[in-house]
Tab-separated table of C-alpha atoms and ligand atoms in Angstrom:
chain	number	residue	atom	x	y	z
A	1	UNK	CA	22.880	23.103	-11.273
A	2	UNK	CA	21.235	21.228	-8.605
A	3	UNK	CA	21.754	17.403	-8.138
A	4	UNK	CA	18.443	16.091	-9.363
A	5	UNK	CA	17.034	14.244	-5.758
A	6	UNK	CA	17.167	10.724	-5.385
A	7	UNK	CA	14.337	8.200	-4.544
A	8	UNK	CA	14.236	6.873	-1.374
A	9	UNK	CA	13.689	3.565	-2.745
A	10	UNK	CA	17.246	3.787	-3.890
A	11	UNK	CA	18.402	2.971	-0.132
A	12	UNK	CA	16.706	-0.044	1.674
A	13	UNK	CA	18.069	0.421	5.075
A	14	UNK	CA	16.843	4.082	5.098
A	15	UNK	CA	13.550	3.613	3.584
A	16	UNK	CA	13.135	0.667	5.956
A	17	UNK	CA	13.989	2.957	9.088
A	18	UNK	CA	11.972	5.785	7.845
A	19	UNK	CA	8.853	3.260	7.219
A	20	UNK	CA	8.928	1.500	10.548
A	21	UNK	CA	8.812	5.544	12.497
A	22	UNK	CA	5.612	6.108	9.628
A	23	UNK	CA	4.076	3.182	11.314
A	24	UNK	CA	5.112	4.256	15.061
A	25	UNK	CA	3.968	8.014	14.777
A	26	UNK	CA	0.813	7.027	12.166
A	27	UNK	CA	-2.141	5.428	12.770
A	28	UNK	CA	-2.160	3.738	9.533
A	29	UNK	CA	-1.772	0.087	10.707
A	30	UNK	CA	-4.352	0.764	12.864
A	31	UNK	CA	-6.986	2.568	10.299
A	32	UNK	CA	-5.492	-0.814	8.213
A	33	UNK	CA	-7.281	-2.870	10.621
A	34	UNK	CA	-10.060	-1.412	11.312
A	35	UNK	CA	-11.079	-1.745	7.644
A	36	UNK	CA	-10.098	-5.733	7.287
A	37	UNK	CA	-12.189	-6.162	11.044
A	38	UNK	CA	-15.037	-4.106	10.529
A	39	UNK	CA	-15.576	-3.957	6.589
A	40	UNK	CA	-13.450	-6.723	5.212
A	41	UNK	CA	-15.613	-9.584	6.592
A	42	UNK	CA	-18.767	-8.398	4.710
A	43	UNK	CA	-16.929	-7.975	1.761
A	44	UNK	CA	-15.415	-11.447	1.738
A	45	UNK	CA	-18.600	-13.089	2.726
A	46	UNK	CA	-19.635	-13.728	-1.071
A	47	UNK	CA	-16.532	-14.980	-2.246
A	48	UNK	CA	-15.698	-18.488	-3.781
A	49	UNK	CA	-19.701	-19.367	-4.254
A	50	UNK	CA	-19.535	-22.430	-1.966
A	51	UNK	CA	-16.123	-23.829	-3.105
A	52	UNK	CA	-13.838	-25.437	-0.946
A	53	UNK	CA	-10.776	-24.094	-1.855
A	54	UNK	CA	-10.257	-20.350	-2.455
A	55	UNK	CA	-7.172	-18.884	-4.632
A	56	UNK	CA	-5.871	-16.645	-3.066
A	57	UNK	CA	-3.056	-13.252	-5.060
A	58	UNK	CA	-1.679	-10.787	-2.798
A	59	UNK	CA	0.693	-8.341	-4.470
A	60	UNK	CA	3.402	-6.275	-2.417
A	61	UNK	CA	2.969	-8.216	0.744
A	62	UNK	CA	5.588	-6.456	2.491
A	63	UNK	CA	6.463	-8.038	5.898
A	64	UNK	CA	3.010	-9.983	5.481
A	65	UNK	CA	1.666	-8.295	8.919
A	66	UNK	CA	-1.356	-6.624	6.820
A	67	UNK	CA	-1.428	-9.250	4.322
A	68	UNK	CA	-1.986	-12.288	7.637
A	69	UNK	CA	-4.933	-9.903	8.896
A	70	UNK	CA	-6.450	-9.975	5.722
A	71	UNK	CA	-6.320	-13.871	5.596
A	72	UNK	CA	-7.453	-14.680	8.827
A	73	UNK	CA	-10.919	-12.969	8.505
A	74	UNK	CA	-10.829	-14.924	5.345
A	75	UNK	CA	-10.037	-17.766	6.891
A	76	UNK	CA	-13.090	-16.841	9.663
A	77	UNK	CA	-15.697	-16.300	7.250
A	78	UNK	CA	-14.977	-19.514	5.386
A	79	UNK	CA	-13.564	-21.914	7.933
A	80	UNK	CA	-14.073	-24.812	6.092
A	81	UNK	CA	-12.318	-23.824	2.798
A	82	UNK	CA	-8.551	-24.526	2.172
A	83	UNK	CA	-6.643	-21.905	0.787
A	84	UNK	CA	-4.303	-21.504	-2.255
A	85	UNK	CA	-1.779	-17.907	-1.282
A	86	UNK	CA	0.050	-17.114	-3.904
A	87	UNK	CA	2.446	-13.721	-1.598
A	88	UNK	CA	3.830	-11.317	-5.052
A	89	UNK	CA	6.533	-9.373	-3.375
A	90	UNK	CA	9.627	-7.700	-4.709
A	91	UNK	CA	11.771	-7.426	-1.979
A	92	UNK	CA	13.783	-10.770	-0.241
A	93	UNK	CA	13.895	-9.071	3.189
A	94	UNK	CA	10.084	-8.790	3.509
A	95	UNK	CA	9.784	-11.719	2.263
A	96	UNK	CA	11.941	-13.247	4.564
A	97	UNK	CA	9.827	-11.477	7.558
A	98	UNK	CA	6.457	-12.707	6.099
A	99	UNK	CA	8.177	-16.706	6.074
A	100	UNK	CA	9.455	-16.161	9.651
A	101	UNK	CA	5.907	-15.247	10.567
A	102	UNK	CA	4.070	-17.709	8.988
A	103	UNK	CA	6.478	-20.784	10.496
A	104	UNK	CA	5.285	-18.836	13.757
A	105	UNK	CA	2.309	-19.443	13.014
A	106	UNK	CA	1.459	-23.551	12.612
A	107	UNK	CA	-2.647	-22.694	12.717
A	108	UNK	CA	-2.392	-21.099	9.145
A	109	UNK	CA	-2.101	-24.893	8.031
A	110	UNK	CA	-5.260	-24.495	6.299
A	111	UNK	CA	-2.988	-22.142	3.377
A	112	UNK	CA	-0.614	-23.765	0.864
A	113	UNK	CA	2.020	-20.122	0.461
A	114	UNK	CA	3.668	-19.906	-2.810
A	115	UNK	CA	6.171	-17.267	-2.384
A	116	UNK	CA	6.998	-15.290	-5.816
A	117	UNK	CA	10.179	-13.058	-5.171
A	118	UNK	CA	9.403	-10.481	-8.048
A	119	UNK	CA	7.708	-7.118	-9.034
A	120	UNK	CA	3.576	-7.485	-9.907
A	121	UNK	CA	4.763	-6.794	-13.472
A	122	UNK	CA	7.197	-9.946	-13.132
A	123	UNK	CA	4.202	-12.068	-11.622
A	124	UNK	CA	2.313	-10.872	-14.776
A	125	UNK	CA	4.881	-11.754	-17.456
A	126	UNK	CA	5.380	-15.263	-15.944
A	127	UNK	CA	2.020	-16.157	-15.696
A	128	UNK	CA	0.853	-15.505	-19.168
A	129	UNK	CA	4.700	-17.058	-20.156
A	130	UNK	CA	3.275	-20.188	-18.360
A	131	UNK	CA	-0.189	-20.140	-19.835
A	132	UNK	CA	-2.369	-20.271	-16.530
A	133	UNK	CA	-6.206	-20.200	-16.364
A	134	UNK	CA	-5.777	-20.527	-12.336
A	135	UNK	CA	-8.952	-17.678	-11.126
A	136	UNK	CA	-8.472	-15.702	-8.334
A	137	UNK	CA	-10.855	-15.802	-5.543
A	138	UNK	CA	-9.347	-12.281	-3.763
A	139	UNK	CA	-6.446	-10.358	-5.122
A	140	UNK	CA	-5.690	-7.240	-2.406
A	141	UNK	CA	-3.003	-4.663	-3.639
A	142	UNK	CA	-2.655	-2.829	-0.069
A	143	UNK	CA	-0.425	0.415	-1.038
A	144	UNK	CA	1.386	-1.223	-3.677
A	145	UNK	CA	0.206	1.044	-6.739
A	146	UNK	CA	2.619	3.985	-6.402
A	147	UNK	CA	5.453	1.610	-7.454
A	148	UNK	CA	3.778	0.165	-11.136
A	149	UNK	CA	4.835	1.941	-14.410
A	150	UNK	CA	1.344	1.347	-15.853
A	151	UNK	CA	-1.309	1.557	-13.557
A	152	UNK	CA	-4.231	0.652	-15.838
A	153	UNK	CA	-2.654	-2.324	-17.367
A	154	UNK	CA	-2.189	-3.798	-14.053
A	155	UNK	CA	-4.979	-3.223	-12.388
A	156	UNK	CA	-6.263	-4.950	-15.751
A	157	UNK	CA	-4.413	-7.732	-15.618
A	158	UNK	CA	-4.831	-8.174	-12.085
A	159	UNK	CA	-8.625	-7.814	-12.461
A	160	UNK	CA	-8.838	-10.412	-15.207
A	161	UNK	CA	-8.023	-13.171	-13.078
A	162	UNK	CA	-11.151	-13.271	-11.163
A	163	UNK	CA	-13.105	-15.950	-10.750
A	164	UNK	CA	-17.040	-15.389	-10.693
A	165	UNK	CA	-17.533	-13.818	-7.119
A	166	UNK	CA	-13.962	-12.618	-6.724
A	167	UNK	CA	-12.804	-9.386	-5.501
A	168	UNK	CA	-9.723	-7.237	-6.108
A	169	UNK	CA	-9.317	-4.779	-3.442
A	170	UNK	CA	-6.958	-1.373	-3.780
A	171	UNK	CA	-5.489	1.037	-0.751
A	172	UNK	CA	-3.586	4.289	-1.776
A	173	UNK	CA	-3.758	7.103	-0.073
A	174	UNK	CA	-6.496	9.403	-1.522
A	175	UNK	CA	-7.072	13.010	-2.980
A	176	UNK	CA	-8.442	14.424	-0.205
A	177	UNK	CA	-5.842	14.934	2.491
A	178	UNK	CA	-2.719	15.864	3.238
A	179	UNK	CA	-0.571	13.298	0.845
A	180	UNK	CA	-3.601	14.161	-2.288
A	181	UNK	CA	-2.399	18.217	-1.809
A	182	UNK	CA	1.730	17.429	-1.484
A	183	UNK	CA	1.488	15.256	-4.286
A	184	UNK	CA	-0.974	17.888	-6.208
A	185	UNK	CA	1.638	20.579	-5.742
A	186	UNK	CA	5.522	18.854	-5.646
A	187	UNK	CA	3.723	16.461	-8.524
A	188	UNK	CA	6.863	17.675	-10.882
A	189	UNK	CA	9.590	17.798	-7.852
A	190	UNK	CA	9.317	15.212	-6.055
A	191	UNK	CA	7.824	12.634	-8.497
A	192	UNK	CA	10.759	12.753	-11.129
A	193	UNK	CA	12.668	9.648	-9.826
A	194	UNK	CA	10.972	7.429	-11.938
A	195	UNK	CA	10.130	5.007	-9.624
A	196	UNK	CA	7.259	5.832	-7.529
A	197	UNK	CA	4.800	7.708	-9.155
A	198	UNK	CA	2.050	10.477	-7.218
A	199	UNK	CA	-0.632	8.213	-7.823
A	200	UNK	CA	-3.574	8.935	-5.134
A	201	UNK	CA	-6.870	6.903	-5.342
A	202	UNK	CA	-8.520	9.563	-7.793
A	203	UNK	CA	-6.836	7.912	-10.801
A	204	UNK	CA	-7.901	4.527	-9.715
A	205	UNK	CA	-11.656	5.804	-9.943
A	206	UNK	CA	-11.159	7.673	-13.538
A	207	UNK	CA	-9.276	4.906	-14.672
A	208	UNK	CA	-12.410	2.538	-13.417
A	209	UNK	CA	-14.699	5.046	-14.411
A	210	UNK	CA	-13.289	5.181	-18.262
A	211	UNK	CA	-13.600	1.361	-18.122
A	212	UNK	CA	-17.265	1.287	-16.970
A	213	UNK	CA	-16.210	-0.979	-13.481
A	214	UNK	CA	-18.335	-0.192	-10.901
A	215	UNK	CA	-16.695	-0.922	-7.821
A	216	UNK	CA	-17.053	0.441	-4.277
A	217	UNK	CA	-15.134	2.415	-1.743
A	218	UNK	CA	-14.344	3.128	1.715
A	219	UNK	CA	-12.495	6.497	3.793
A	220	UNK	CA	-10.270	5.186	6.297
A	221	UNK	CA	-9.075	8.668	8.384
A	222	UNK	CA	-5.413	8.509	8.845
A	223	UNK	CA	-2.959	10.917	10.830
A	224	UNK	CA	0.502	10.900	11.357
A	225	UNK	CA	2.727	12.979	14.084
A	226	UNK	CA	4.808	14.930	11.944
A	227	UNK	CA	6.275	17.766	15.053
A	228	UNK	CA	9.848	16.589	14.407
A	229	UNK	CA	9.799	17.441	11.382
A	230	UNK	CA	9.978	21.136	11.978
A	231	UNK	CA	12.894	20.990	14.351
A	232	UNK	CA	16.205	21.549	12.082
A	233	UNK	CA	19.019	18.680	12.211
A	234	UNK	CA	16.445	16.732	14.397
A	235	UNK	CA	17.521	12.845	13.164
A	236	UNK	CA	13.508	11.302	13.338
A	237	UNK	CA	12.198	14.394	11.470
A	238	UNK	CA	14.355	14.085	8.714
A	239	UNK	CA	13.525	10.650	8.635
A	240	UNK	CA	10.031	11.038	8.811
A	241	UNK	CA	10.085	14.049	5.727
A	242	UNK	CA	12.026	11.789	3.331
A	243	UNK	CA	8.984	8.918	3.795
A	244	UNK	CA	6.868	12.254	3.708
A	245	UNK	CA	8.856	13.122	0.373
A	246	UNK	CA	9.966	10.079	-0.792
A	247	UNK	CA	13.039	11.326	-1.349
A	248	UNK	CA	17.089	10.229	0.121
A	249	UNK	CA	17.990	12.570	2.741
A	250	UNK	CA	15.832	15.461	1.371
A	251	UNK	CA	16.543	18.022	4.231
A	252	UNK	CA	20.540	17.723	3.155
A	253	UNK	CA	19.726	17.612	-0.865
A	254	UNK	CA	16.475	19.552	-1.925
A	255	UNK	CA	16.848	23.159	-2.532
A	256	UNK	CA	16.135	25.909	0.502
A	257	UNK	CA	12.936	27.024	-1.892
A	258	UNK	CA	11.926	23.239	-1.589
A	259	UNK	CA	12.134	22.894	1.641
A	260	UNK	CA	10.859	25.385	2.777
A	261	UNK	CA	7.889	24.879	0.343
A	262	UNK	CA	7.376	21.498	2.061
A	263	UNK	CA	8.129	22.413	5.285
A	264	UNK	CA	5.146	25.299	4.815
A	265	UNK	CA	2.370	22.670	3.527
A	266	UNK	CA	2.879	20.405	5.589
A	267	UNK	CA	1.906	22.325	8.379
A	268	UNK	CA	-0.633	24.524	6.420
A	269	UNK	CA	-4.511	23.797	7.801
A	270	UNK	CA	-5.144	22.348	4.325
A	271	UNK	CA	-2.241	19.190	5.372
A	272	UNK	CA	-2.425	18.917	9.305
A	273	UNK	CA	-3.682	19.795	12.151
A	274	UNK	CA	-2.204	21.724	15.457
A	275	UNK	CA	-3.328	19.995	19.359
A	276	UNK	CA	-1.467	21.715	21.692
A	277	UNK	CA	2.267	21.526	20.725
A	278	UNK	CA	2.443	18.528	18.384
A	279	UNK	CA	1.902	19.202	14.454
A	280	UNK	CA	-0.584	16.284	13.196
A	281	UNK	CA	-0.512	15.775	9.269
A	282	UNK	CA	-4.110	14.701	8.379
A	283	UNK	CA	-4.545	12.062	5.440
A	284	UNK	CA	-7.068	9.303	4.258
A	285	UNK	CA	-6.780	6.238	2.986
A	286	UNK	CA	-8.974	4.717	0.343
A	287	UNK	CA	-10.149	1.200	-0.399
A	288	UNK	CA	-11.268	0.375	-3.576
A	289	UNK	CA	-13.516	-2.734	-3.991
A	290	UNK	CA	-13.603	-4.361	-7.626
A	291	UNK	CA	-16.033	-7.036	-8.057
A	292	UNK	CA	-16.657	-7.923	-11.455
A	293	UNK	CA	-13.769	-10.320	-13.585
A	294	UNK	CA	-13.014	-8.838	-16.719
B	301	CQA	C1	3.392	1.656	2.676
B	301	CQA	C2	3.606	2.438	1.298
B	301	CQA	C3	4.022	3.947	0.954
B	301	CQA	C4	3.102	4.521	1.814
B	301	CQA	C5	2.194	4.725	2.500
B	301	CQA	C6	2.423	2.872	3.081
B	301	CQA	C7	2.851	6.149	1.351
B	301	CQA	C8	1.789	6.814	2.019
B	301	CQA	C9	0.864	6.441	3.018
B	301	CQA	N1	1.524	4.607	3.520
B	301	CQA	CL1	3.144	0.231	2.733
B	301	CQA	N2	3.309	6.860	-0.097
B	301	CQA	C10	3.425	8.115	-0.866
B	301	CQA	C11	2.056	7.849	-0.637
B	301	CQA	C12	1.662	9.364	-1.619
B	301	CQA	C13	2.284	9.969	-2.238
B	301	CQA	C14	3.507	9.609	-1.249
B	301	CQA	C15	4.164	8.481	-0.657
B	301	CQA	O1	2.336	11.641	-2.777
B	301	CQA	C16	4.453	10.993	-1.319
B	301	CQA	N3	5.056	11.345	-2.926
B	301	CQA	C17	6.248	12.036	-3.311
B	301	CQA	C18	4.593	13.755	-2.877
B	301	CQA	C19	5.753	9.875	-3.613
B	301	CQA	C20	5.281	9.682	-4.995
């Protein structure tokens, strides 16, 4: 019997390496930044309702670069207010990067950071245990809901923390585009590791629709150069394939059939476009904005 595939998440060194290469080869951060600078200011304009202090919760902040850009837009919209920022991130390495970043920016003195080195569900547990009554004006979950067990419960909990006029922003890959196709076709083979789940914004929209929660949605087109994935034995191609499939050493551990199938899907016109001699994986991120507390 073939040995089960291991999740990339088990090997933090390799995960970080392949994630960094993914960021270099993709427009993901640029597309997030476009959203943050062009759309987010309007979304943030109505939060707070004249308060002099705002509470922010960042769930799965990672190294904090995207989070600080969002914080800076919040500050631009509400320059007079102080901000209490709860950072929730289980990786001590990522949290450390974030803390270093903050220490290099004295202009962030309008913000008090509280570092929660824990998962979203541990944060929820703590919050309930301490019977916290604090409400949040702005909660965001950027590219993190792949890693939670109970999508609906997690969204509902953070939504329940929203104050009047508060906003909850979720981003994930959309079901439209390459990542949606990969998920749809290989859910059973690639998502059996029980650490991350094949969720797309379609799952979020279905959940919110079933609860009658209204939301706004923004499409954020992105792409990724995956040319190297098609050169057998190419080190960078293998790192990118690991990120795409979230399988540790995918090229070496997947069955020949699975590997051939995934490569074929990746270069299919449904998933990628060809420009000159490059293969470019086309996908969408989607931002979902919820603005009603439960
Ligand atoms: C971050 C983390 C994960 C990302 C991302 C950014 C991701 C895609 C794009 N940007 Cl910070 N992960 C992802 C999304 C959908 C998807 C997969 C990975 O389907 C691969 N699955 C196997 C097909 C993993 C369960």
